[in-house]
Amino acid sequence: DFNFEKEKLSALAIIHGFDIDPIALELCRITLVYLSCFKSINMAVKAFSLLQNNIRCTDALAFQEDNGSYQIILGNPPYAKLSADLKTKYYPYYSCIDAGDIYPLFVEQGLRWLAADGALALIVPLSIVFSKKLQQLRRLLFSPGLRLSLANFDNIPSSIFIAGKPEHADTNRANSQRATIIIAQRSTGPLHINATDLLRWRSKERARLFHNT
């Protein structure tokens, strides 16, 4: 007989996550259990125990296991410069180490972890599509066996991230980050790329924009 509570528990059991912030991880576990709406406390406790094992406090970039293990990878990697210490730490493992930023390493790691029938979705800075420093990362992305979709978003008059100064809802003073959403799917065919223009919209058009992208 179909047991919806057990099915929800099974679904949570295949979710894995990595972060170096223990508070963010705890909030993630609590949110997943809350959204699952278990009817019994016992099932909620079992679910939380599963997530404690699968959603781990660890450095995802230093984690060199699980290659080819994940069918779906979602992420919003940090947008920050790669320090000299981190560059030394990660140098043996990443071909795009000279990009100068840390987010390209997360993209490379995601591709490494991606299963043969998997899909990866990341939101990263727009620089991924034009920066000379990111040529090596684009070589990794623009390779046979991938289907790529790139949705490119400007930061004016409105922006992807709702942050910064709330009184400036429709100006780049609210948030200066332009962004690209990458979706990469493994395939057996040649490279296929689908990319948008640089999308611009006002805050009131946000819902329609994402629905049509």
CSV table of C-alpha atoms in Angstrom, one decimal:
chain,number,residue,atom,x,y,z
A,1,ASP,CA,0.0,0.0,0.0
A,2,PHE,CA,1.1,3.5,-0.8
A,3,ASN,CA,2.4,5.3,2.4
A,4,PHE,CA,2.8,9.0,1.7
A,5,GLU,CA,4.7,9.6,5.0
A,6,LYS,CA,7.3,6.9,4.0
A,7,GLU,CA,7.6,8.3,0.5
A,8,LYS,CA,8.4,11.7,1.9
A,9,LEU,CA,11.0,10.2,4.1
A,10,SER,CA,12.5,8.3,1.2
A,11,ALA,CA,12.6,11.6,-0.8
A,12,LEU,CA,14.5,13.4,1.9
A,13,ALA,CA,17.0,10.4,2.2
A,14,ILE,CA,18.4,11.2,-1.2
A,15,ILE,CA,19.0,14.9,-0.6
A,16,HIS,CA,22.7,15.8,0.1
A,17,GLY,CA,24.2,19.1,0.9
A,18,PHE,CA,27.5,20.8,1.8
A,19,ASP,CA,28.3,24.1,3.5
A,20,ILE,CA,30.9,25.4,5.9
A,21,ASP,CA,28.3,27.4,7.9
A,22,PRO,CA,26.7,25.2,10.5
A,23,ILE,CA,23.9,27.6,11.2
A,24,ALA,CA,22.9,27.7,7.5
A,25,LEU,CA,23.0,23.9,7.5
A,26,GLU,CA,20.7,23.6,10.6
A,27,LEU,CA,18.3,26.1,9.0
A,28,CYS,CA,18.3,24.0,5.8
A,29,ARG,CA,17.5,20.8,7.7
A,30,ILE,CA,14.7,22.4,9.8
A,31,THR,CA,13.2,24.0,6.7
A,32,LEU,CA,13.2,20.7,4.8
A,33,VAL,CA,11.5,18.8,7.6
A,34,TYR,CA,9.0,21.7,8.1
A,35,LEU,CA,8.0,21.8,4.4
A,36,SER,CA,7.6,18.0,4.4
A,37,CYS,CA,4.6,18.3,6.8
A,38,PHE,CA,5.0,15.0,8.6
A,39,LYS,CA,1.9,14.0,10.5
A,40,SER,CA,3.9,12.3,13.3
A,41,ILE,CA,6.7,13.5,15.5
A,42,ASN,CA,8.5,10.2,15.1
A,43,MET,CA,8.7,10.6,11.3
A,44,ALA,CA,9.9,14.1,11.6
A,45,VAL,CA,12.6,13.0,14.0
A,46,LYS,CA,13.7,10.3,11.6
A,47,ALA,CA,13.8,12.8,8.8
A,48,PHE,CA,15.9,15.2,10.8
A,49,SER,CA,18.3,12.4,11.7
A,50,LEU,CA,18.7,11.5,8.0
A,51,LEU,CA,19.4,15.1,7.0
A,52,GLN,CA,22.0,15.4,9.8
A,53,ASN,CA,24.0,12.6,8.0
A,54,ASN,CA,23.4,13.8,4.4
A,55,ILE,CA,23.7,17.6,4.8
A,56,ARG,CA,27.2,18.0,6.1
A,57,CYS,CA,29.4,20.7,7.4
A,58,THR,CA,32.3,20.4,5.1
A,59,ASP,CA,34.3,22.3,2.5
A,60,ALA,CA,32.6,21.2,-0.8
A,61,LEU,CA,35.7,22.3,-2.8
A,62,ALA,CA,38.0,20.1,-0.7
A,63,PHE,CA,35.6,17.1,-0.9
A,64,GLN,CA,37.1,15.0,-3.7
A,65,GLU,CA,34.8,12.1,-3.5
A,66,ASP,CA,31.4,11.3,-5.0
A,67,ASN,CA,32.4,12.1,-8.6
A,68,GLY,CA,29.6,11.3,-11.0
A,69,SER,CA,27.3,10.6,-8.1
A,70,TYR,CA,24.5,13.2,-8.3
A,71,GLN,CA,21.6,13.4,-10.7
A,72,ILE,CA,20.5,16.9,-9.7
A,73,ILE,CA,22.9,19.6,-8.4
A,74,LEU,CA,21.6,23.0,-7.3
A,75,GLY,CA,23.7,25.9,-5.9
A,76,ASN,CA,24.4,29.5,-5.4
A,77,PRO,CA,28.1,29.6,-4.9
A,78,PRO,CA,29.9,32.5,-3.1
A,79,TYR,CA,30.9,35.4,-5.2
A,80,ALA,CA,34.3,36.3,-3.8
A,81,LYS,CA,37.9,36.7,-4.8
A,82,LEU,CA,40.1,33.6,-4.4
A,83,SER,CA,42.7,34.3,-1.7
A,84,ALA,CA,46.3,33.3,-2.1
A,85,ASP,CA,45.9,30.7,0.7
A,86,LEU,CA,42.8,29.1,-0.9
A,87,LYS,CA,44.5,29.1,-4.3
A,88,THR,CA,47.4,27.1,-2.8
A,89,LYS,CA,45.0,24.8,-1.1
A,90,TYR,CA,42.9,24.0,-4.2
A,91,TYR,CA,45.6,24.3,-6.8
A,92,PRO,CA,46.0,20.5,-7.4
A,93,TYR,CA,42.3,19.9,-8.0
A,94,TYR,CA,41.0,22.7,-10.3
A,95,SER,CA,41.9,23.6,-13.9
A,96,CYS,CA,40.3,27.0,-13.6
A,97,ILE,CA,42.2,28.0,-10.5
A,98,ASP,CA,43.7,31.1,-12.2
A,99,ALA,CA,40.2,32.7,-12.7
A,100,GLY,CA,40.7,34.8,-9.6
A,101,ASP,CA,37.3,34.2,-8.2
A,102,ILE,CA,36.0,31.3,-6.1
A,103,TYR,CA,32.7,30.6,-7.9
A,104,PRO,CA,34.4,29.0,-11.0
A,105,LEU,CA,35.7,26.2,-8.7
A,106,PHE,CA,32.2,25.4,-7.6
A,107,VAL,CA,31.1,25.2,-11.2
A,108,GLU,CA,34.0,22.8,-12.0
A,109,GLN,CA,33.2,20.7,-8.9
A,110,GLY,CA,29.6,20.5,-9.9
A,111,LEU,CA,30.4,19.2,-13.4
A,112,ARG,CA,32.8,16.7,-11.8
A,113,TRP,CA,30.0,15.4,-9.4
A,114,LEU,CA,27.3,15.3,-12.2
A,115,ALA,CA,26.0,11.9,-13.1
A,116,ALA,CA,25.8,10.6,-16.7
A,117,ASP,CA,22.1,11.5,-16.8
A,118,GLY,CA,22.3,14.4,-14.4
A,119,ALA,CA,21.5,18.1,-14.5
A,120,LEU,CA,23.2,21.0,-12.8
A,121,ALA,CA,21.7,24.4,-12.1
A,122,LEU,CA,23.7,27.3,-10.6
A,123,ILE,CA,23.3,31.0,-10.3
A,124,VAL,CA,26.6,32.8,-10.8
A,125,PRO,CA,27.9,36.3,-11.8
A,126,LEU,CA,27.4,37.3,-15.4
A,127,SER,CA,31.2,37.4,-15.9
A,128,ILE,CA,31.0,33.7,-16.7
A,129,VAL,CA,29.9,34.5,-20.2
A,130,PHE,CA,32.5,37.2,-21.1
A,131,SER,CA,35.5,37.4,-18.7
A,132,LYS,CA,38.9,36.6,-20.2
A,133,LYS,CA,39.9,35.1,-16.9
A,134,LEU,CA,37.1,32.5,-17.2
A,135,GLN,CA,38.1,31.1,-20.6
A,136,GLN,CA,39.1,27.8,-19.0
A,137,LEU,CA,35.8,27.5,-17.2
A,138,ARG,CA,34.0,28.1,-20.5
A,139,ARG,CA,36.1,25.4,-22.1
A,140,LEU,CA,34.8,22.9,-19.5
A,141,LEU,CA,31.2,24.0,-20.1
A,142,PHE,CA,31.4,24.2,-23.9
A,143,SER,CA,32.4,20.6,-24.4
A,144,PRO,CA,30.6,17.7,-26.1
A,145,GLY,CA,28.1,15.8,-24.0
A,146,LEU,CA,26.5,18.8,-22.5
A,147,ARG,CA,23.3,20.7,-23.2
A,148,LEU,CA,23.6,24.2,-21.8
A,149,SER,CA,21.0,26.9,-21.1
A,150,LEU,CA,22.3,30.3,-20.0
A,151,ALA,CA,19.8,32.9,-18.8
A,152,ASN,CA,21.6,36.3,-18.4
A,153,PHE,CA,20.2,39.1,-16.2
A,154,ASP,CA,21.2,42.7,-15.9
A,155,ASN,CA,20.9,44.6,-12.6
A,156,ILE,CA,19.0,47.6,-13.9
A,157,PRO,CA,16.3,48.7,-13.6
A,158,SER,CA,15.7,45.6,-11.3
A,159,SER,CA,17.9,42.7,-10.2
A,160,ILE,CA,17.8,39.0,-9.5
A,161,PHE,CA,18.7,39.4,-5.9
A,162,ILE,CA,16.4,41.5,-3.7
A,163,ALA,CA,19.0,43.1,-1.5
A,164,GLY,CA,20.8,46.3,-0.9
A,165,LYS,CA,18.9,49.6,-0.3
A,166,PRO,CA,15.2,48.9,-0.3
A,167,GLU,CA,14.3,52.5,-1.1
A,168,HIS,CA,16.0,52.0,-4.5
A,169,ALA,CA,13.8,49.2,-5.9
A,170,ASP,CA,14.4,49.9,-9.6
A,171,THR,CA,18.1,51.0,-9.8
A,172,ASN,CA,21.5,49.4,-9.7
A,173,ARG,CA,22.1,51.1,-6.4
A,174,ALA,CA,19.9,48.4,-4.8
A,175,ASN,CA,22.2,45.6,-6.0
A,176,SER,CA,25.1,45.8,-8.4
A,177,GLN,CA,25.4,42.1,-9.2
A,178,ARG,CA,24.5,41.0,-12.7
A,179,ALA,CA,23.8,37.2,-12.8
A,180,THR,CA,23.6,34.2,-15.1
A,181,ILE,CA,21.6,31.1,-14.3
A,182,ILE,CA,23.3,28.0,-15.8
A,183,ILE,CA,21.5,24.8,-16.5
A,184,ALA,CA,23.8,22.0,-17.7
A,185,GLN,CA,22.5,18.6,-18.6
A,186,ARG,CA,24.6,15.6,-19.6
A,187,SER,CA,23.8,14.1,-23.0
A,188,THR,CA,25.3,11.7,-25.5
A,189,GLY,CA,25.1,14.1,-28.4
A,190,PRO,CA,27.2,17.1,-29.4
A,191,LEU,CA,27.4,20.4,-27.4
A,192,HIS,CA,24.1,22.3,-27.5
A,193,ILE,CA,23.9,25.9,-26.2
A,194,ASN,CA,20.8,28.0,-25.7
A,195,ALA,CA,21.4,31.5,-24.3
A,196,THR,CA,19.2,34.6,-23.7
A,197,ASP,CA,20.0,38.2,-24.4
A,198,LEU,CA,20.9,40.4,-21.4
A,199,LEU,CA,17.4,40.5,-19.8
A,200,ARG,CA,16.2,43.7,-18.2
A,201,TRP,CA,13.0,44.2,-16.3
A,202,ARG,CA,11.3,46.3,-13.6
A,203,SER,CA,10.4,44.8,-10.2
A,204,LYS,CA,6.7,44.5,-11.0
A,205,GLU,CA,7.6,42.3,-14.0
A,206,ARG,CA,9.6,39.8,-11.9
A,207,ALA,CA,7.1,37.0,-11.8
A,208,ARG,CA,6.4,37.2,-15.5
A,209,LEU,CA,10.1,37.3,-16.3
A,210,PHE,CA,10.9,34.1,-14.5
A,211,HIS,CA,7.8,32.3,-15.8
A,212,ASN,CA,8.8,33.0,-19.4
A,213,THR,CA,12.6,32.4,-19.1
